Structures are given as structure tokens and as C-alpha cells.
Amino acid sequence: MCGIVGYIGSRPVLAVLLEGLRRLEYRGYDSAGVVFWEGETLKAIKSKGKVYNLEEKIYQEKLNPSSPGLGHTRWATHGEPSEFNAHPHFDCEKKIAVVHNGIIENYYDLKKFLKEKGHKFISETDTEVVAHLIEECLRETPTFFHAFMRAINLLEGAFALACISLEEPDKIYVARWQSPLVVGFGEGENFIASDIPALLSFTRRVIYLDDGEWGVITKDRAHFYDFHGNTREKLVHYVSWDLASAEKGGFPHFMLKEIYEQPEALKQTLLGRLNLSQKRIDFYYDGLSPEFFNNLERIYLVACGTSYHACLVGKYLWEKVVPWPIEVEIASEFRYRQTPLHERSLLVVLSQSGETADTLACVKIAKARGAKVLSICNVVGSSIARESDVVLYTQAGPEISVASTKAFTSQVLMLIMLSVFFAELFHSSSVEETVKALINLPSQTKMLLDKVHPFIREVAIEWHGASNFLYLGRNILYPIALEGALKLKEISYIHAEGYAAGEMKHGPIALVDEKFPIILLTAKELGIIHEKTISNAEEIKARRGPLLVLTTEGTSELADKCNAIFYLPSTIYALIPILYVIPLQLLAYEIANFKGCDIDKPRNLAKSVTVE
Ligand code: M6R
């Protein structure tokens, strides 16, 4: 997820671009850049880090800037955060400048093709391919208009693009496929941006590009087309949000926004790995080959907090398909144990930030003892990613809220994809059903969010005054019970525990009374395990514990044993954790909201724990 801004008109172009970038910084903050007209050339200024670094750099230069201009704040997906990889990116002649949000899925093949044609690349990004591709298309088409249209038709993946060129001095070209882009209208000036906050200081009249649309923007007009070149009529909307709520996309908190971003985060994480034509998963573009897993004896899944819960899910998934034993460890414990690590061990670490001190220490220890390290991180170029032999990036985009939500579901998705990869590698089970379910997962989670949220709000109204909560689940729902409890305690400050439901009668049952809400997770897809969980519901009912049950459609036997019940869509085993954690994230959020807690920045907690 990156931020794009563009301007054409007579205001000071850099002032408009920097104001827009500051407003978009929540979308990405590892590097930033601008490009604008300076005399007869396109001038770019880029810097690593936050927008103020770019600002300082700009103020140190003697410039004579004019519009059109583009700005970009980056959240890396391909290539480390650096000035080289910061946008804008140019063609060989520095005549075409491009900024981009999204992932060009076929960039590798395009880059190969363009290199064969003599194009020279200077960055590791997927975006640079676009500038060279337009340049290449210009060789074969009469106008820039046609070259741009041809180029966007050759791109696969997700993109919001903006482009300026020496060929067309008074125009900004834009295109959208699966990444947002808006155009803002002024008097004798126009704006483009990936999100509304960048525009609100200047205009409230906007149009939203739809997927498969592109446009040409001048200071007085804007023309829109589909990818075949047919004209599109667009409706102008009036935005009434204030700036603060606009940055959160209209949501009151980043946490809620990020919960609702999960369908998109899942979609982005699938991109480039889910091979739709062959109905299989591969990690070709991540550089992960089957040979990486040769000669292994044991796998350790290691992480902290929410990422540790994802590791636990991984164990349930992987032990069905791989031939090695799998150990799951908390990083702060693992680093001080005398685990027999050697060249036949594989350490798999999970970290949203890629900077968690304990997890990073485990990586270093494992490497020092000759073990292989595979990391699953959300932040490109982070310390853990750099230290690993192979890194698989979740593509959840920046997670601002301290409570991790979309990073968790994207991590679990990565573990599911790896389980499919292993199943094929070891012929341990058929993958067709899982791949089919993965294709539908983003839309399924979107529907679930809409349906479950009003239900959860009602539960929160009733229960937000309780002082203790217990979350119970078995098998693959046990880690989800742990995660549900962690979410509640960290943002609402209510004491909550997650337990394996089968352990209830070994202790926690002593706590059950009419003031002790229990959330019981089960799914008919768990077969005999589901039957066992029904007995837990009986035991809780007998002790008058207020009980919320989450189960799957087609189970009627629990309705009379609880105070509230929600039926999730029936699904395959692997996808159960992703679907079930969503209502629990919402429950924590709604309860914390009723209590008036500082949801995005809970007391005593930091987003990234870089000290021991
Ligand atoms: O960045 P990481 O995934 O390595 O962070 C690990 C934990 O600190 C993190 O998951 C923490 O537990 C979250 N606040 C949970 O919401």
C-alpha cells in the first residue's frame, strides 16, 4: 500500500505535493519522492524514510518547479526501502515518470522482455517496468495516448498508476486496476490521489476511478476511458468528511479500518502466488524453490504475540502434510533454550514488523548454528527479512493500530499457501479444494464482515461491563481462542484467557458463574472434535455461564445451550482460523469502544517491540 498524489495547475506544485504526501503517510512511510517539470526536463527528488526527510532535501535545493507533478510515499513490496527504489521511476531517456500503488504481478517476465529489448533498469521495483513498458510501446504506436493504453493492457496484478511525460507536457495520465485512485476537481486546476485525505485541503469535488478505467487529466478537463479506449462518463461526488476521519477512510479508528481491510490484504497476499490457470500455489517470484526444503529433519515455528498464535495455526496445518516434526516456540523462550539447531533444521519466523527483538535474536542464533531461516514478514527490508535466507512478504500494507489484525490473517494465509505447496511437494493430499476455497476467500471474508459486525455489536453492548472473559476452542480453533483473548485484553484492559476447550475441566471450570462470559469456538467441519466441544457447552450451561457460540452453518445442536450464537459460513479446515478470528477482532474492538479506551494506542504497548 503506497500513497500517490498529483497536481496540474498554477499553485506552487511542490507545496501541493508535499501537503498531499503528509496526508497519505499512513499508507506508507519507508521512502518518498516527487517529480515535476523543471524547465524542459522532469526533475525527481527522492529520500528514504518519512516525508519530512524528503521535505528537508527539497528545501536544500535551488529549484524552479512547475506542474504537472507527482508525489509518492512508499510501502515497499519489491525491493528494500531506499532512494533507488523510491518512486517516481523513469524510462531509459528520463522522459516518462511513473508512480504506482499495488503489485505488478508479471513484472519479472516483462522485465526480462524489456531487458532483451535493451532497456536498462536501475531499481529492484516492479514499478520501473511500467515506465520502460510505456517507452517500448511508444516505439510502435503513433501517440503517447495509445502507448499508455497498450502498456496498461499488458500489466497483470494490481495497480493505481500516475504518469507524466515530456511527450505530453500538460497532462497527467492515470489508470486503475484493483488499487484505489481518485481525481479531484478545482477551478483551472486538477488533482489526483490514491486516497481522499490528500485532496481535502484543496477540493471536495472528486470522481472515483473504477477497476479497468484510465484517464487523461489536464488543468481544465479530465477524460476517462475503459481499457479498450471507449469513453467513460463519470459522476462527480462531494466529500463531506473532515481530514482526521478521511485518513482513516471514514472509520473512527485505524484498528477498525484494518479489520475491514482484510479482504484486500488477503487478496494482495494471494497475488503472484495463487496460480489461477494451473490451480496451484507457487513461490517462484519470492525465490522459494522446493530444493530449499531438501535434507531437513525438523521445523521450528517461532514468533511473539499474535504472530506466535499464527505459528500455532501453522503447526495444525503443516503436520498434516510434511514429513518432519514441527515445534512451535515463543521467541523469548526459544532464544535461551539449548535447542539442537544445525544445518538440517529449518527456523520459520513470523513477524509483522520484522523488527521484534526476541524473534530477530532467534534468527541470528539459528544462522550462527547453520540452520536455514525462512521468514514471513510484512515490512519489506526489515531486520528479520534481511537476516533470513528466504523471506515471504505478506502484503497486508502498513498496520498502524498496535493491535494486529490484518497482519495476522495474512500470516495465516501465507501458512495455508505453504501447506498447499508442501502437500504438492510431498503428494500428501489433494490441493484442489483448498485452492478453490482460497480464490473465494477475499470475497467470503468481506461478506462475513458485513454480516457479523451488527451481531457482535449487540453482544458487546450486553457484555462490555464484565471483568473476565474465557475463550475456548479445540484443534485449529485453540490458537484462535488465544488470539481472541489477547485482542480483548490488549485494547479493552479486560482480563481474558484463551484455553484449549478440553482443558476446561482441568481448572478453569472452577471460575464459571453467571458473571463470567465464555466464548466457545467450534465448527462442524472438525467432526469428532466438534462433538466434544458440544459437551463443553453443556458444562458451561449447567453452571449458568453466559455463553457466546461461534459455529458453522448446519449445526443446530448448540442453539439451546447458549445465550447467543453466530453461524459462520461452512468452509474447509484450513480456512477456519481466518474466518473465526474476524468476529473476535470485532468483539475486542466493540467492547474497547464502549469502554472508551484508546484503541489504536493502548496503554503500555508499542507497535514494534525492538527491545527485550
Ligand atoms: O511485529 P511482530 O509480529 O513481530 O510483533 C509481535 C507482537 O509484538 C505483536 O503481535 C503483538 O502481540 C501485537 N500487539 C498483538 O496485537
XYZ file of C-alpha atoms and ligand atoms in Angstrom:
628
model
C 0.000 0.000 0.000
C 1.513 3.293 -1.104
C 0.278 6.872 -1.410
C 0.032 8.743 -4.709
C -0.637 12.423 -5.274
C -0.542 14.550 -8.432
C -1.236 18.145 -9.404
C -1.723 20.186 -12.549
C -2.445 23.917 -12.258
C -0.843 27.171 -11.255
C -0.282 26.725 -7.498
C 3.278 26.036 -6.270
C 3.448 22.396 -7.305
C 5.790 21.189 -4.549
C 3.646 22.699 -1.805
C 0.600 20.807 -3.108
C 2.506 17.536 -3.470
C 4.082 17.714 -0.004
C 0.769 18.568 1.654
C -0.791 15.569 -0.105
C 2.066 13.259 0.879
C 1.893 14.282 4.529
C -1.793 13.380 4.471
C -1.058 9.992 2.913
C 1.825 8.971 5.121
C -0.333 6.412 6.955
C -0.392 4.449 3.650
C 3.374 4.017 3.564
C 6.383 5.616 5.108
C 9.594 3.870 4.141
C 10.562 6.347 1.424
C 9.042 9.186 -0.570
C 9.617 11.058 -3.798
C 8.333 13.760 -6.134
C 8.698 14.512 -9.815
C 7.838 17.797 -11.528
C 8.661 19.950 -14.514
C 11.819 21.993 -14.236
C 12.467 23.985 -17.407
C 12.401 21.427 -20.214
C 13.122 18.375 -18.069
C 11.480 16.167 -15.482
C 13.189 16.564 -12.125
C 12.844 13.947 -9.389
C 13.804 14.212 -5.731
C 13.621 11.138 -3.504
C 14.557 10.222 0.010
C 14.481 7.252 2.343
C 12.247 7.420 5.401
C 9.386 9.752 6.209
C 8.032 12.656 4.182
C 9.853 15.250 6.324
C 13.187 13.795 5.108
C 12.035 14.495 1.564
C 10.882 17.950 2.581
C 14.295 18.798 4.052
C 16.004 17.608 0.908
C 13.733 19.718 -1.278
C 14.393 22.839 0.822
C 18.138 22.391 0.369
C 17.884 22.597 -3.420
C 17.522 25.637 -5.638
C 14.536 24.772 -7.776
C 12.285 26.309 -10.347
C 9.417 23.807 -10.307
C 6.211 23.856 -12.307
C 3.294 21.493 -12.807
C 2.299 18.836 -13.640
C 3.943 16.993 -10.785
C 3.539 13.701 -8.951
C 4.375 12.556 -5.433
C 4.610 9.141 -3.811
C 5.041 7.736 -0.342
C 6.120 4.114 -0.406
C 5.378 0.943 1.481
C 7.821 -1.462 -0.113
C 6.586 -4.619 -1.826
C 9.538 -5.309 -4.177
C 12.991 -4.120 -3.232
C 14.181 -2.643 0.036
C 13.292 0.868 1.157
C 15.991 3.032 -0.433
C 16.345 6.097 -2.632
C 16.875 3.864 -5.673
C 13.659 2.015 -5.069
C 11.629 5.108 -4.079
C 9.190 6.359 -6.712
C 8.981 8.014 -9.241
C 10.608 5.649 -11.718
C 11.733 6.581 -15.210
C 12.201 5.088 -18.647
C 15.706 4.949 -20.181
C 15.531 8.502 -21.572
C 14.079 10.064 -18.396
C 11.144 11.285 -20.452
C 8.438 9.268 -18.687
C 7.934 9.286 -14.912
C 5.639 6.842 -13.136
C 4.345 6.430 -9.594
C 2.457 3.296 -8.620
C 0.494 1.682 -5.828
C -0.063 -2.092 -5.962
C 1.908 -5.019 -7.321
C 2.723 -5.733 -10.969
C 2.414 -9.482 -10.813
C 4.035 -10.201 -14.173
C 6.891 -7.698 -13.673
C 9.507 -10.429 -13.810
C 8.510 -11.584 -17.289
C 8.045 -8.015 -18.514
C 11.448 -7.009 -17.168
C 13.081 -9.930 -18.939
C 11.366 -8.978 -22.199
C 12.312 -5.289 -21.832
C 15.925 -6.094 -20.958
C 16.147 -8.159 -24.146
C 14.943 -5.061 -25.986
C 17.831 -3.098 -24.471
C 16.119 -1.292 -21.577
C 18.329 -0.525 -18.574
C 16.869 -0.815 -15.072
C 18.219 0.911 -12.010
C 15.834 -0.217 -9.252
C 14.592 -3.548 -7.892
C 10.969 -2.466 -8.094
C 8.107 -3.845 -10.120
C 7.061 -0.243 -10.896
C 10.070 0.654 -13.024
C 8.854 -1.889 -15.543
C 5.838 0.321 -16.263
C 7.881 3.358 -17.349
C 10.020 1.202 -19.678
C 6.966 -0.596 -20.991
C 5.312 2.693 -21.989
C 8.600 3.718 -23.652
C 8.662 0.420 -25.543
C 5.023 0.778 -26.600
C 5.765 4.331 -27.845
C 8.091 2.804 -30.433
C 5.155 1.008 -32.004
C 2.215 3.396 -31.536
C 1.612 6.842 -33.014
C 0.803 8.695 -29.783
C 1.525 8.675 -26.061
C -2.208 8.120 -25.533
C -2.067 4.804 -27.395
C 1.244 3.770 -25.846
C -0.113 4.277 -22.327
C -3.281 2.317 -23.122
C -1.319 -0.531 -24.668
C 1.043 -0.675 -21.691
C -1.681 -0.872 -19.051
C -3.311 -3.684 -21.005
C -0.093 -5.677 -20.669
C 0.074 -5.355 -16.887
C -1.158 -8.064 -14.538
C -1.712 -7.727 -10.813
C -2.924 -4.610 -9.059
C -2.162 -1.019 -9.871
C -3.070 2.587 -9.382
C -0.748 4.449 -11.720
C 0.025 8.059 -12.457
C 2.373 9.136 -15.174
C 3.764 12.388 -16.605
C 5.870 12.682 -19.701
C 7.942 15.158 -21.686
C 5.889 13.999 -24.686
C 2.697 15.451 -23.185
C 3.701 18.457 -21.043
C 0.224 19.467 -19.933
C -1.254 16.110 -18.914
C -1.311 13.553 -16.136
C -2.169 10.006 -17.175
C -3.800 7.752 -14.594
C -5.043 4.149 -14.527
C -6.669 1.866 -12.023
C -6.839 -1.894 -11.636
C -7.655 -3.147 -8.132
C -5.919 -0.266 -6.315
C -7.787 2.939 -5.483
C -7.412 6.227 -7.343
C -9.420 9.457 -7.155
C -9.382 12.617 -9.248
C -10.162 15.962 -7.567
C -11.501 18.955 -9.482
C -10.643 22.624 -8.908
C -11.012 25.820 -10.961
C -8.306 25.769 -13.627
C -6.505 23.050 -11.683
C -6.954 19.357 -11.037
C -5.576 16.799 -8.614
C -5.124 13.059 -8.419
C -4.548 10.888 -5.353
C -4.742 7.349 -4.093
C -6.937 8.496 -1.244
C -9.209 11.399 -0.298
C -7.105 12.951 2.535
C -4.509 14.152 0.025
C -7.160 16.280 -1.705
C -9.205 17.710 1.135
C -7.112 20.859 1.645
C -7.785 21.777 -1.999
C -11.111 20.383 -3.171
C -14.057 18.244 -2.173
C -15.305 17.506 -5.698
C -13.987 14.115 -6.734
C -14.553 11.175 -9.031
C -13.510 7.634 -8.145
C -11.933 5.584 -10.915
C -13.332 2.061 -11.179
C -11.300 -1.044 -11.935
C -10.389 -1.150 -15.604
C -10.581 2.616 -16.103
C -7.917 5.112 -17.034
C -7.856 8.822 -17.704
C -6.081 11.869 -19.053
C -6.140 14.917 -16.791
C -5.337 18.481 -17.864
C -5.741 21.590 -15.729
C -9.221 22.260 -17.167
C -10.562 18.849 -18.143
C -10.493 15.140 -17.436
C -11.335 12.365 -19.904
C -11.901 8.776 -18.848
C -11.788 5.512 -20.807
C -12.023 1.779 -20.374
C -9.002 -0.357 -21.250
C -10.267 -0.688 -24.861
C -10.349 3.085 -25.289
C -14.133 3.583 -25.041
C -15.125 6.827 -23.294
C -16.498 6.547 -19.747
C -18.857 9.084 -18.200
C -18.098 9.611 -14.516
C -20.162 11.048 -11.702
C -18.669 13.837 -9.563
C -19.097 13.237 -5.805
C -18.937 15.766 -2.984
C -16.833 14.649 0.029
C -18.086 15.906 3.379
C -15.594 14.101 5.698
C -13.204 16.045 7.865
C -9.478 15.401 7.458
C -8.981 13.228 10.529
C -11.724 10.782 9.611
C -10.629 10.818 5.970
C -7.186 9.461 6.892
C -8.933 6.546 8.479
C -11.090 6.123 5.408
C -14.154 7.229 7.366
C -13.529 4.695 10.161
C -13.263 6.017 13.724
C -10.068 4.025 14.409
C -7.224 2.510 12.412
C -7.965 -0.843 14.060
C -11.461 -0.970 12.592
C -10.171 0.215 9.232
C -7.549 -2.534 9.272
C -10.119 -5.163 10.262
C -12.139 -4.095 7.219
C -9.037 -4.065 5.008
C -8.613 -7.813 5.498
C -10.323 -8.906 2.277
C -7.932 -6.642 0.357
C -4.881 -7.708 2.390
C -5.723 -11.360 1.686
C -6.187 -10.631 -1.991
C -2.802 -8.878 -2.175
C -1.085 -11.710 -0.300
C -2.503 -14.247 -2.763
C -1.303 -12.195 -5.743
C 1.627 -13.710 -7.580
C 1.388 -16.933 -5.558
C -2.025 -18.277 -6.431
C -1.616 -19.570 -9.958
C -5.173 -19.354 -11.247
C -4.642 -21.098 -14.567
C -2.879 -24.120 -13.065
C -4.896 -24.062 -9.824
C -1.782 -24.309 -7.678
C 0.400 -22.267 -5.345
C 3.975 -21.368 -6.148
C 6.544 -19.023 -4.620
C 8.523 -18.552 -7.817
C 8.615 -14.740 -7.535
C 9.657 -14.998 -3.892
C 12.640 -17.114 -4.873
C 11.459 -20.108 -2.841
C 12.037 -23.400 -4.626
C 11.265 -26.980 -3.493
C 15.061 -27.589 -3.150
C 15.133 -25.216 -0.190
C 13.436 -27.969 1.818
C 15.924 -30.716 0.893
C 17.613 -32.639 3.712
C 15.557 -31.271 6.570
C 14.973 -33.035 9.868
C 12.815 -30.640 11.855
C 10.956 -27.335 11.575
C 10.701 -24.711 14.321
C 7.958 -22.095 14.021
C 8.939 -19.146 16.216
C 7.420 -15.714 16.948
C 5.908 -13.431 19.613
C 2.359 -12.335 20.490
C -0.167 -12.524 17.700
C 2.463 -13.824 15.281
C 3.084 -16.710 17.712
C -0.620 -17.576 17.512
C -0.264 -17.737 13.732
C 2.647 -20.170 14.266
C 0.349 -22.415 16.318
C -2.143 -22.441 13.448
C 0.770 -23.359 11.172
C 1.545 -26.463 13.221
C -2.006 -27.794 12.828
C -1.879 -27.163 9.089
C 1.611 -28.367 8.320
C 1.778 -31.523 10.398
C -0.866 -32.987 8.116
C 1.321 -32.560 5.039
C 5.053 -32.504 5.854
C 7.271 -35.446 6.799
C 9.158 -33.624 9.584
C 8.256 -32.915 13.218
C 7.190 -29.326 13.838
C 7.900 -27.442 17.053
C 6.242 -24.128 17.899
C 8.105 -21.811 20.235
C 7.727 -18.362 21.783
C 10.780 -16.400 20.628
C 11.679 -15.062 24.079
C 11.817 -18.682 25.350
C 13.424 -20.244 22.319
C 16.416 -17.886 22.325
C 17.530 -19.115 25.763
C 16.920 -22.824 25.239
C 19.551 -25.318 24.203
C 17.591 -26.491 21.148
C 19.661 -28.766 18.895
C 19.816 -26.485 15.848
C 22.007 -27.471 12.897
C 22.102 -27.450 9.103
C 19.178 -29.879 8.892
C 16.914 -27.617 10.968
C 14.631 -25.006 9.471
C 13.604 -21.992 11.520
C 10.428 -20.345 10.249
C 9.842 -16.985 11.914
C 6.760 -14.813 11.660
C 6.803 -11.083 12.314
C 4.602 -8.250 11.123
C 7.211 -5.581 11.814
C 10.258 -7.702 11.096
C 11.931 -5.858 13.975
C 10.822 -7.758 17.101
C 13.982 -8.128 19.202
C 13.342 -11.647 20.519
C 12.412 -13.010 17.101
C 15.424 -11.369 15.495
C 17.680 -12.895 18.178
C 16.328 -16.374 17.288
C 17.127 -15.770 13.628
C 20.714 -14.828 14.476
C 21.174 -17.837 16.757
C 19.777 -20.206 14.141
C 22.037 -18.780 11.435
C 25.081 -18.996 13.671
C 24.357 -22.713 14.195
C 23.980 -23.372 10.488
C 20.182 -23.718 10.378
C 18.167 -22.385 7.449
C 15.853 -19.437 8.085
C 12.599 -18.684 6.292
C 10.770 -15.571 7.470
C 7.244 -14.340 6.910
C 7.246 -10.559 7.359
C 5.018 -7.665 6.461
C 7.659 -4.928 6.338
C 9.953 -5.154 3.344
C 13.625 -4.725 4.100
C 13.097 -5.112 7.863
C 15.914 -6.550 10.010
C 14.424 -10.060 10.183
C 13.792 -10.082 6.438
C 17.387 -9.071 5.747
C 18.835 -11.753 8.021
C 16.744 -14.587 6.540
C 17.724 -16.989 3.770
C 14.304 -16.581 2.179
C 11.579 -14.097 3.035
C 7.922 -14.324 2.091
C 6.226 -10.963 2.381
C 2.625 -10.770 3.439
C 1.097 -7.896 1.524
C -1.178 -6.527 4.225
C 0.056 -2.932 3.827
C 1.045 -0.781 6.796
C -0.585 -1.787 10.051
C -0.903 1.333 12.200
C -3.032 0.074 15.080
C -0.999 -1.567 17.845
C -3.440 -4.482 17.890
C -2.519 -6.694 14.990
C -5.429 -7.809 12.792
C -4.846 -7.845 9.045
C -1.205 -8.861 9.544
C -2.381 -11.956 11.459
C -4.852 -13.144 8.815
C -2.265 -12.519 6.093
C 0.316 -14.560 8.037
C -2.182 -17.404 8.435
C -2.932 -17.197 4.724
C 0.791 -17.499 3.953
C 0.964 -20.610 6.166
C -2.042 -22.072 4.348
C -0.384 -21.395 0.994
C 2.793 -23.079 2.242
C 0.730 -26.076 3.370
C -0.644 -26.349 -0.185
C 2.908 -26.057 -1.531
C 4.055 -28.850 0.837
C 1.064 -31.036 0.006
C 2.046 -30.900 -3.672
C 5.713 -31.394 -2.898
C 5.156 -34.499 -0.793
C 1.984 -35.705 -2.577
C 0.442 -35.807 0.885
C -3.051 -34.644 -0.089
C -5.032 -33.147 -2.925
C -4.822 -29.366 -3.102
C -7.656 -28.626 -5.500
C -10.283 -27.995 -2.862
C -8.022 -25.629 -0.881
C -7.003 -23.659 -3.952
C -10.658 -23.229 -4.938
C -11.502 -22.029 -1.431
C -8.567 -19.594 -1.483
C -9.848 -17.987 -4.670
C -13.094 -17.137 -2.870
C -11.525 -16.208 0.454
C -11.316 -12.392 -0.013
C -14.989 -12.102 -1.013
C -16.038 -14.572 1.673
C -14.332 -12.515 4.399
C -15.932 -9.344 3.049
C -19.408 -10.871 3.295
C -18.651 -12.190 6.759
C -17.544 -8.756 8.000
C -20.801 -7.160 6.857
C -22.938 -9.892 8.377
C -21.201 -10.482 11.703
C -20.477 -6.886 12.753
C -24.045 -5.894 13.814
C -24.375 -9.171 15.739
C -21.090 -8.619 17.592
C -22.057 -5.041 18.433
C -25.166 -6.361 20.224
C -23.056 -8.855 22.198
C -20.630 -6.073 23.149
C -23.481 -3.854 24.390
C -24.540 -6.640 26.730
C -21.130 -7.825 27.918
C -18.759 -4.859 27.943
C -19.169 -4.465 31.724
C -17.761 -7.948 32.533
C -14.367 -8.124 34.256
C -13.191 -11.504 32.931
C -13.663 -13.469 29.721
C -12.750 -17.006 28.740
C -12.179 -18.076 25.119
C -12.321 -21.789 24.349
C -11.505 -23.740 21.218
C -10.064 -27.076 20.190
C -7.600 -28.094 17.496
C -7.089 -25.322 14.918
C -9.521 -23.130 16.874
C -7.390 -23.306 20.018
C -4.860 -20.721 18.725
C -7.813 -18.575 17.663
C -9.150 -18.699 21.236
C -5.720 -17.482 22.395
C -5.735 -14.721 19.794
C -9.297 -13.623 20.684
C -8.301 -13.315 24.346
C -5.109 -11.399 23.513
C -7.044 -8.928 21.356
C -9.550 -8.259 24.129
C -7.003 -7.788 26.899
C -4.659 -5.541 24.961
C -7.220 -2.965 23.841
C -10.004 -3.135 26.477
C -7.818 -3.946 29.542
C -10.297 -6.664 30.494
C -8.733 -9.832 31.807
C -9.227 -12.591 29.224
C -7.802 -16.066 28.846
C -7.695 -18.415 25.921
C -7.808 -22.131 26.645
C -7.948 -25.432 24.851
C -11.589 -26.391 25.471
C -10.582 -29.900 26.551
C -8.574 -28.355 29.389
C -11.600 -26.604 30.863
C -12.399 -29.316 33.352
C -8.774 -29.365 34.500
C -9.095 -25.975 36.178
C -10.888 -23.037 34.527
C -14.343 -24.577 35.081
C -13.985 -23.516 38.735
C -14.338 -19.898 37.560
C -17.628 -20.324 35.716
C -20.635 -18.459 37.134
C -23.308 -16.106 35.760
C -20.838 -13.160 35.652
C -18.152 -14.918 33.609
C -18.738 -14.670 29.840
C -17.342 -17.513 27.752
C -16.793 -17.535 24.012
C -16.826 -21.041 22.619
C -15.457 -21.672 19.130
C -16.396 -24.773 17.187
C -17.106 -25.890 13.621
C -18.924 -28.930 12.335
C -16.001 -29.416 9.906
C -13.948 -30.534 12.938
C -16.007 -33.753 13.151
C -15.483 -35.655 16.412
C -13.741 -32.589 17.895
C -16.961 -30.628 17.327
C -18.925 -33.281 19.222
C -16.533 -32.942 22.163
C -16.946 -29.167 22.172
C -20.719 -29.538 22.422
C -20.121 -31.243 25.779
C -18.188 -28.168 26.920
C -21.251 -26.046 26.105
C -23.376 -28.367 28.301
C -20.937 -27.993 31.177
C -20.972 -24.188 30.932
C -24.767 -24.072 30.713
C -25.087 -26.228 33.821
C -23.058 -23.593 35.716
C -25.047 -20.654 34.255
C -22.050 -19.161 32.469
C -23.109 -16.577 29.830
C -22.132 -18.309 26.602
C -21.497 -16.988 23.086
C -21.015 -19.743 20.497
C -19.405 -19.289 17.097
C -20.015 -22.300 14.905
C -20.622 -23.139 11.262
C -23.905 -23.274 9.360
C -25.708 -26.579 9.553
C -25.267 -27.149 13.300
C -28.459 -26.894 15.331
C -27.461 -28.769 18.476
C -25.889 -25.752 20.215
C -28.677 -23.169 19.891
C -30.420 -24.100 23.179
C -27.198 -24.302 25.176
C -26.058 -20.698 24.842
C -27.090 -17.046 25.207
C -26.024 -16.026 21.697
C -24.939 -17.943 18.623
C -23.492 -16.913 15.280
C -23.260 -19.249 12.293
C -20.182 -18.748 10.146
C -20.166 -19.929 6.525
C -19.296 -23.572 6.152
C -15.699 -23.851 4.968
C -12.696 -26.134 4.572
C -10.464 -26.972 7.542
C -7.566 -24.712 6.510
C -9.674 -21.557 6.286
C -11.417 -21.940 9.645
C -8.879 -19.794 11.590
C -9.150 -16.818 9.236
C -12.939 -16.735 9.323
C -13.229 -17.259 13.083
C -10.744 -14.624 14.148
C -12.699 -11.833 12.422
C -15.690 -11.831 14.856
C -13.224 -11.958 17.760
C -11.305 -8.933 16.463
C -14.619 -7.077 16.164
C -15.711 -8.157 19.652
C -12.499 -6.803 21.199
C -12.886 -3.604 19.198
C -16.545 -3.022 20.113
C -16.029 -3.750 23.816
C -12.996 -1.416 23.961
C -15.002 1.220 22.114
C -17.899 1.007 24.589
C -15.384 1.384 27.397
C -13.904 4.473 25.736
C -10.375 3.018 25.503
C -7.573 4.450 23.375
C -7.975 1.662 20.844
C -5.171 2.387 18.391
C -2.584 3.123 21.077
C -3.394 1.002 24.123
C -1.561 1.887 27.318
C 1.893 0.378 27.929
C 2.097 -1.190 24.453
C 4.272 -0.394 21.440
C 3.601 -1.428 17.864
C 7.048 -2.822 17.423
C 8.882 -4.360 20.395
C 12.503 -3.726 19.470
C 13.883 -4.267 22.984
C 13.968 -7.431 25.056
O 5.849 -7.388 14.631
P 5.643 -8.754 15.243
O 4.634 -9.560 14.525
O 6.940 -9.497 15.431
O 5.072 -8.441 16.689
C 4.843 -9.450 17.628
C 3.998 -8.958 18.758
O 4.636 -7.925 19.449
C 2.627 -8.474 18.291
O 1.943 -9.460 17.569
C 1.753 -8.055 19.493
O 1.427 -9.177 20.259
C 0.504 -7.323 18.994
N 0.292 -6.113 19.721
C -0.747 -8.138 19.091
O -1.858 -7.457 18.652
